[in-house]
PDB file of C-alpha atoms in Angstrom:
ATOM      1  CA  UNK G 342     -23.424 -22.975 -22.306  1.00 52.00           C
ATOM      2  CA  UNK G 343     -24.367 -22.837 -18.623  1.00 53.00           C
ATOM      3  CA  UNK G 344     -25.627 -19.536 -17.259  1.00 64.00           C
ATOM      4  CA  UNK G 345     -24.198 -17.584 -14.157  1.00 65.00           C
ATOM      5  CA  UNK G 346     -26.765 -19.874 -11.689  1.00 65.00           C
ATOM      6  CA  UNK G 347     -25.675 -22.784 -13.324  1.00 73.00           C
ATOM      7  CA  UNK G 348     -22.164 -22.371 -13.035  1.00 72.00           C
ATOM      8  CA  UNK G 349     -22.401 -21.541  -9.365  1.00 69.00           C
ATOM      9  CA  UNK G 350     -24.515 -24.728  -8.826  1.00 71.00           C
ATOM     10  CA  UNK G 351     -21.691 -26.602 -10.718  1.00 75.00           C
ATOM     11  CA  UNK G 352     -19.175 -25.292  -8.426  1.00 70.00           C
ATOM     12  CA  UNK G 353     -21.166 -25.539  -5.120  1.00 64.00           C
ATOM     13  CA  UNK G 354     -21.660 -29.360  -6.251  1.00 68.00           C
ATOM     14  CA  UNK G 355     -18.119 -29.735  -6.739  1.00 70.00           C
ATOM     15  CA  UNK G 356     -16.873 -28.286  -3.644  1.00 66.00           C
ATOM     16  CA  UNK G 357     -19.863 -30.641  -1.773  1.00 60.00           C
ATOM     17  CA  UNK G 358     -18.049 -33.922  -3.704  1.00 56.00           C
ATOM     18  CA  UNK G 359     -14.632 -32.577  -3.117  1.00 59.00           C
ATOM     19  CA  UNK G 360     -15.647 -31.935   1.124  1.00 57.00           C
ATOM     20  CA  UNK G 361     -17.412 -35.766   1.437  1.00 53.00           C
ATOM     21  CA  UNK G 362     -14.574 -37.524  -0.290  1.00 54.00           C
ATOM     22  CA  UNK G 363     -11.897 -35.335   1.861  1.00 51.00           C
ATOM     23  CA  UNK G 364     -13.653 -35.571   4.996  1.00 48.00           C
ATOM     24  CA  UNK G 365     -14.592 -39.546   4.252  1.00 46.00           C
ATOM     25  CA  UNK G 366     -10.620 -40.351   3.297  1.00 47.00           C
ATOM     26  CA  UNK G 367      -9.592 -38.259   6.727  1.00 42.00           C
ATOM     27  CA  UNK G 368     -11.737 -40.348   8.778  1.00 40.00           C
ATOM     28  CA  UNK G 369     -11.133 -43.374   7.403  1.00 45.00           C
ATOM     29  CA  UNK G 370      -7.212 -42.475   7.333  1.00 40.00           C
ATOM     30  CA  UNK G 371      -7.103 -41.110  10.690  1.00 38.00           C
ATOM     31  CA  UNK G 372      -9.970 -43.362  12.324  1.00 41.00           C
ATOM     32  CA  UNK G 373     -11.226 -39.556  13.723  1.00 39.00           C
ATOM     33  CA  UNK G 374     -14.940 -40.133  13.762  1.00 42.00           C
ATOM     34  CA  UNK G 375     -16.323 -37.961  10.777  1.00 41.00           C
ATOM     35  CA  UNK G 376     -17.869 -35.520  12.903  1.00 45.00           C
ATOM     36  CA  UNK G 377     -14.892 -34.727  14.840  1.00 42.00           C
ATOM     37  CA  UNK G 378     -13.173 -33.610  11.454  1.00 42.00           C
ATOM     38  CA  UNK G 379     -13.671 -29.563  10.868  1.00 54.00           C
ATOM     39  CA  UNK G 380     -15.953 -29.354   7.548  1.00 59.00           C
ATOM     40  CA  UNK G 381     -16.098 -26.689   5.407  1.00 75.00           C
ATOM     41  CA  UNK G 382     -19.165 -24.321   5.205  1.00 92.00           C
ATOM     42  CA  UNK G 383     -20.416 -21.894   2.955  1.00 92.00           C
ATOM     43  CA  UNK G 384     -22.726 -19.428   1.796  1.00 94.00           C
ATOM     44  CA  UNK G 385     -24.195 -17.176  -0.654  1.00 96.00           C
ATOM     45  CA  UNK G 386     -24.542 -13.502  -0.857  1.00 97.00           C
ATOM     46  CA  UNK G 387     -24.514  -9.872  -2.018  1.00 98.00           C
ATOM     47  CA  UNK G 388     -21.227  -8.013  -1.530  1.00 98.00           C
ATOM     48  CA  UNK G 389     -22.361  -4.899   0.133  1.00 98.00           C
ATOM     49  CA  UNK G 390     -18.809  -3.233   1.160  1.00 98.00           C
ATOM     50  CA  UNK G 391     -15.491  -3.558   1.197  1.00 98.00           C
ATOM     51  CA  UNK G 392     -13.498  -2.310   3.985  1.00 98.00           C
ATOM     52  CA  UNK G 393     -10.384  -2.856   3.104  1.00 98.00           C
ATOM     53  CA  UNK G 394      -8.114  -4.567   0.821  1.00 98.00           C
ATOM     54  CA  UNK G 395      -8.901  -7.921   2.116  1.00 98.00           C
ATOM     55  CA  UNK G 396     -12.097  -7.581   4.147  1.00 98.00           C
ATOM     56  CA  UNK G 397     -15.553  -7.300   2.763  1.00 98.00           C
ATOM     57  CA  UNK G 398     -19.337  -7.461   4.170  1.00 98.00           C
ATOM     58  CA  UNK G 399     -21.731 -10.223   2.205  1.00 98.00           C
ATOM     59  CA  UNK G 400     -25.544  -9.612   2.718  1.00 97.00           C
ATOM     60  CA  UNK G 401     -26.739 -13.059   3.761  1.00 94.00           C
ATOM     61  CA  UNK G 402     -29.989 -13.674   4.815  1.00 93.00           C
ATOM     62  CA  UNK G 403     -30.606  -9.816   5.226  1.00 94.00           C
ATOM     63  CA  UNK G 404     -27.826  -9.686   7.816  1.00 95.00           C
ATOM     64  CA  UNK G 405     -23.854  -8.363   6.778  1.00 97.00           C
ATOM     65  CA  UNK G 406     -21.662 -10.775   7.249  1.00 96.00           C
ATOM     66  CA  UNK G 407     -18.076  -9.561   7.724  1.00 97.00           C
ATOM     67  CA  UNK G 408     -15.443 -12.070   5.545  1.00 98.00           C
ATOM     68  CA  UNK G 409     -11.730 -11.884   5.997  1.00 98.00           C
ATOM     69  CA  UNK G 410     -10.305 -12.872   2.664  1.00 98.00           C
ATOM     70  CA  UNK G 411      -8.019 -16.127   3.216  1.00 98.00           C
ATOM     71  CA  UNK G 412      -4.291 -16.443   2.643  1.00 98.00           C
ATOM     72  CA  UNK G 413      -3.617 -13.169   1.860  1.00 98.00           C
ATOM     73  CA  UNK G 414      -2.656  -9.582   4.307  1.00 98.00           C
ATOM     74  CA  UNK G 415      -3.739  -6.307   1.826  1.00 99.00           C
ATOM     75  CA  UNK G 416      -1.523  -3.448   2.679  1.00 98.00           C
ATOM     76  CA  UNK G 417      -3.690  -1.102   5.694  1.00 96.00           C
ATOM     77  CA  UNK G 418      -5.482   1.572   4.721  1.00 94.00           C
ATOM     78  CA  UNK G 419      -3.137   4.025   5.596  1.00 95.00           C
ATOM     79  CA  UNK G 420      -0.285   2.421   4.442  1.00 97.00           C
ATOM     80  CA  UNK G 421       1.312   2.859   0.447  1.00 96.00           C
ATOM     81  CA  UNK G 422      -1.064   1.135  -1.990  1.00 98.00           C
ATOM     82  CA  UNK G 423      -3.880   0.862   0.831  1.00 98.00           C
ATOM     83  CA  UNK G 424      -6.384   2.778  -1.160  1.00 98.00           C
ATOM     84  CA  UNK G 425      -5.562   1.100  -4.259  1.00 98.00           C
ATOM     85  CA  UNK G 426      -5.813  -2.358  -3.021  1.00 98.00           C
ATOM     86  CA  UNK G 427      -8.943  -1.919  -1.339  1.00 98.00           C
ATOM     87  CA  UNK G 428     -10.198  -0.223  -4.859  1.00 98.00           C
ATOM     88  CA  UNK G 429      -9.136  -3.577  -6.660  1.00 98.00           C
ATOM     89  CA  UNK G 430     -11.293  -5.698  -4.440  1.00 99.00           C
ATOM     90  CA  UNK G 431     -14.288  -3.072  -4.977  1.00 98.00           C
ATOM     91  CA  UNK G 432     -13.611  -3.215  -8.780  1.00 98.00           C
ATOM     92  CA  UNK G 433     -14.243  -6.492  -8.398  1.00 98.00           C
ATOM     93  CA  UNK G 434     -16.869  -7.599  -5.822  1.00 98.00           C
ATOM     94  CA  UNK G 435     -19.031  -4.493  -4.699  1.00 94.00           C
ATOM     95  CA  UNK G 436     -22.724  -5.650  -5.471  1.00 95.00           C
ATOM     96  CA  UNK G 437     -21.676  -8.784  -6.937  1.00 96.00           C
ATOM     97  CA  UNK G 438     -23.425 -11.988  -5.633  1.00 97.00           C
ATOM     98  CA  UNK G 439     -20.761 -14.289  -4.161  1.00 98.00           C
ATOM     99  CA  UNK G 440     -19.983 -17.621  -2.469  1.00 96.00           C
ATOM    100  CA  UNK G 441     -17.807 -17.623   0.708  1.00 96.00           C
ATOM    101  CA  UNK G 442     -16.353 -21.240   1.630  1.00 95.00           C
ATOM    102  CA  UNK G 443     -15.046 -21.047   5.256  1.00 93.00           C
ATOM    103  CA  UNK G 444     -14.129 -23.628   8.097  1.00 88.00           C
ATOM    104  CA  UNK G 445     -13.386 -21.353  10.697  1.00 91.00           C
ATOM    105  CA  UNK G 446     -13.774 -17.152  12.371  1.00 91.00           C
ATOM    106  CA  UNK G 447     -10.831 -14.921  13.771  1.00 91.00           C
ATOM    107  CA  UNK G 448     -10.332 -13.510  17.320  1.00 91.00           C
ATOM    108  CA  UNK G 449     -12.945 -10.370  15.627  1.00 91.00           C
ATOM    109  CA  UNK G 450     -15.360 -12.766  14.709  1.00 91.00           C
ATOM    110  CA  UNK G 451     -14.525 -12.230  10.782  1.00 93.00           C
ATOM    111  CA  UNK G 452     -15.080 -15.550   8.541  1.00 95.00           C
ATOM    112  CA  UNK G 453     -11.845 -16.319   7.009  1.00 96.00           C
ATOM    113  CA  UNK G 454     -13.273 -17.698   3.826  1.00 96.00           C
ATOM    114  CA  UNK G 455     -12.524 -17.887   0.275  1.00 97.00           C
ATOM    115  CA  UNK G 456     -14.889 -15.272  -1.868  1.00 98.00           C
ATOM    116  CA  UNK G 457     -15.708 -16.998  -5.347  1.00 97.00           C
ATOM    117  CA  UNK G 458     -17.274 -14.529  -8.223  1.00 97.00           C
ATOM    118  CA  UNK G 459     -20.488 -16.029 -10.191  1.00 95.00           C
ATOM    119  CA  UNK G 460     -17.570 -16.750 -12.873  1.00 94.00           C
ATOM    120  CA  UNK G 461     -15.214 -18.199 -10.787  1.00 94.00           C
ATOM    121  CA  UNK G 462     -12.806 -15.938  -9.728  1.00 97.00           C
ATOM    122  CA  UNK G 463     -11.555 -16.555  -6.442  1.00 98.00           C
ATOM    123  CA  UNK G 464     -10.902 -13.010  -5.016  1.00 98.00           C
ATOM    124  CA  UNK G 465      -7.812 -14.011  -2.781  1.00 98.00           C
ATOM    125  CA  UNK G 466      -6.071 -15.063  -6.137  1.00 98.00           C
ATOM    126  CA  UNK G 467      -7.147 -11.968  -7.962  1.00 99.00           C
ATOM    127  CA  UNK G 468      -5.493  -9.822  -5.361  1.00 99.00           C
ATOM    128  CA  UNK G 469      -2.512 -11.722  -5.322  1.00 99.00           C
ATOM    129  CA  UNK G 470      -2.041 -11.877  -9.354  1.00 98.00           C
ATOM    130  CA  UNK G 471      -2.730  -7.913  -9.456  1.00 98.00           C
ATOM    131  CA  UNK G 472      -0.593  -7.121  -7.111  1.00 99.00           C
ATOM    132  CA  UNK G 473      -2.797  -5.784  -4.388  1.00 99.00           C
ATOM    133  CA  UNK G 474      -1.973  -8.096  -1.674  1.00 99.00           C
ATOM    134  CA  UNK G 475       0.908 -10.338  -0.446  1.00 99.00           C
ATOM    135  CA  UNK G 476       0.367 -13.894   0.559  1.00 98.00           C
ATOM    136  CA  UNK G 477       0.132 -14.376   4.300  1.00 97.00           C
ATOM    137  CA  UNK G 478       2.682 -17.114   4.232  1.00 94.00           C
ATOM    138  CA  UNK G 479       1.880 -17.460   8.336  1.00 93.00           C
ATOM    139  CA  UNK G 480      -1.453 -18.521   7.581  1.00 93.00           C
ATOM    140  CA  UNK G 481      -1.567 -19.807   3.892  1.00 96.00           C
ATOM    141  CA  UNK G 482      -2.970 -22.794   2.717  1.00 94.00           C
ATOM    142  CA  UNK G 483      -3.419 -22.628  -0.794  1.00 95.00           C
ATOM    143  CA  UNK G 484       0.086 -23.531  -2.478  1.00 95.00           C
ATOM    144  CA  UNK G 485      -0.396 -21.969  -5.795  1.00 96.00           C
ATOM    145  CA  UNK G 486      -0.656 -18.047  -4.580  1.00 98.00           C
ATOM    146  CA  UNK G 487       3.155 -17.923  -4.021  1.00 98.00           C
ATOM    147  CA  UNK G 488       3.576 -18.378  -7.432  1.00 98.00           C
ATOM    148  CA  UNK G 489       1.112 -15.993  -8.344  1.00 98.00           C
ATOM    149  CA  UNK G 490       3.205 -14.010  -6.089  1.00 99.00           C
ATOM    150  CA  UNK G 491       6.371 -14.505  -8.011  1.00 98.00           C
ATOM    151  CA  UNK G 492       4.915 -13.310 -11.135  1.00 99.00           C
ATOM    152  CA  UNK G 493       3.349 -10.524 -10.086  1.00 99.00           C
ATOM    153  CA  UNK G 494       6.405  -9.640  -8.419  1.00 98.00           C
ATOM    154  CA  UNK G 495       8.683 -10.178 -11.613  1.00 98.00           C
ATOM    155  CA  UNK G 496       5.918  -7.864 -14.011  1.00 98.00           C
ATOM    156  CA  UNK G 497       6.132  -5.319 -11.448  1.00 98.00           C
ATOM    157  CA  UNK G 498       2.358  -5.448 -10.795  1.00 98.00           C
ATOM    158  CA  UNK G 499       0.780  -3.052  -8.221  1.00 98.00           C
ATOM    159  CA  UNK G 500       2.670  -2.346  -5.541  1.00 98.00           C
ATOM    160  CA  UNK G 501       5.476  -4.457  -6.577  1.00 98.00           C
ATOM    161  CA  UNK G 502       6.172  -1.630  -9.111  1.00 98.00           C
ATOM    162  CA  UNK G 503       7.508   0.026  -5.425  1.00 97.00           C
ATOM    163  CA  UNK G 504      10.799  -1.141  -5.183  1.00 96.00           C
ATOM    164  CA  UNK G 505      10.908  -1.714  -0.936  1.00 95.00           C
ATOM    165  CA  UNK G 506       6.942  -2.643  -0.486  1.00 97.00           C
ATOM    166  CA  UNK G 507       6.482  -3.223   3.140  1.00 96.00           C
ATOM    167  CA  UNK G 508       4.396  -5.913   3.709  1.00 96.00           C
ATOM    168  CA  UNK G 509       1.209  -5.424   6.340  1.00 96.00           C
ATOM    169  CA  UNK G 510       2.128  -7.432   9.004  1.00 95.00           C
ATOM    170  CA  UNK G 511       5.692  -5.398   9.507  1.00 94.00           C
ATOM    171  CA  UNK G 512       3.859  -1.995   8.486  1.00 95.00           C
ATOM    172  CA  UNK G 513       1.434  -2.940  11.565  1.00 92.00           C
ATOM    173  CA  UNK G 514       3.799  -3.893  14.068  1.00 89.00           C
ATOM    174  CA  UNK G 515       6.139  -0.854  13.244  1.00 88.00           C
ATOM    175  CA  UNK G 516       2.727   1.548  13.724  1.00 79.00           C
ATOM    176  CA  UNK G 517       1.974   0.211  17.168  1.00 74.00           C
TER     177      UNK G 517
END
């Protein structure tokens, strides 16, 4: 049985191999030089703060790095289920070592990333499964998330217990 560090390192190796194969395939099939294909970066750190249900701060090399969870949109703090959603993410991540994989930043300078715990749990999947966030359809790249959201809806988990939950993007638009 692998210890946490061994499991974490195995996941990293798998990500590297997958990234290499994907990049090589894209380069070969498109004719684009490897250096011009967006690549996936990663870092390890410890979660020091949960700002809301889809944004965290990770301490990496003694510096806080703000990370927006990829593929999801959680209720805003002042919105129904907003604090509950943030508390779900806190319970999963605060003071935990994590690995963040990412390819881009947003207009606020936050890394948009997939966050993994040492036991392999991905934070975005956890939030959708528990009914603490919506799949952000406009930006979603994980084809498995919509099915997890449907399951959470059917089971009335979290925000889906509300008969008419308001997606955060609609709530933000109405609040402006």
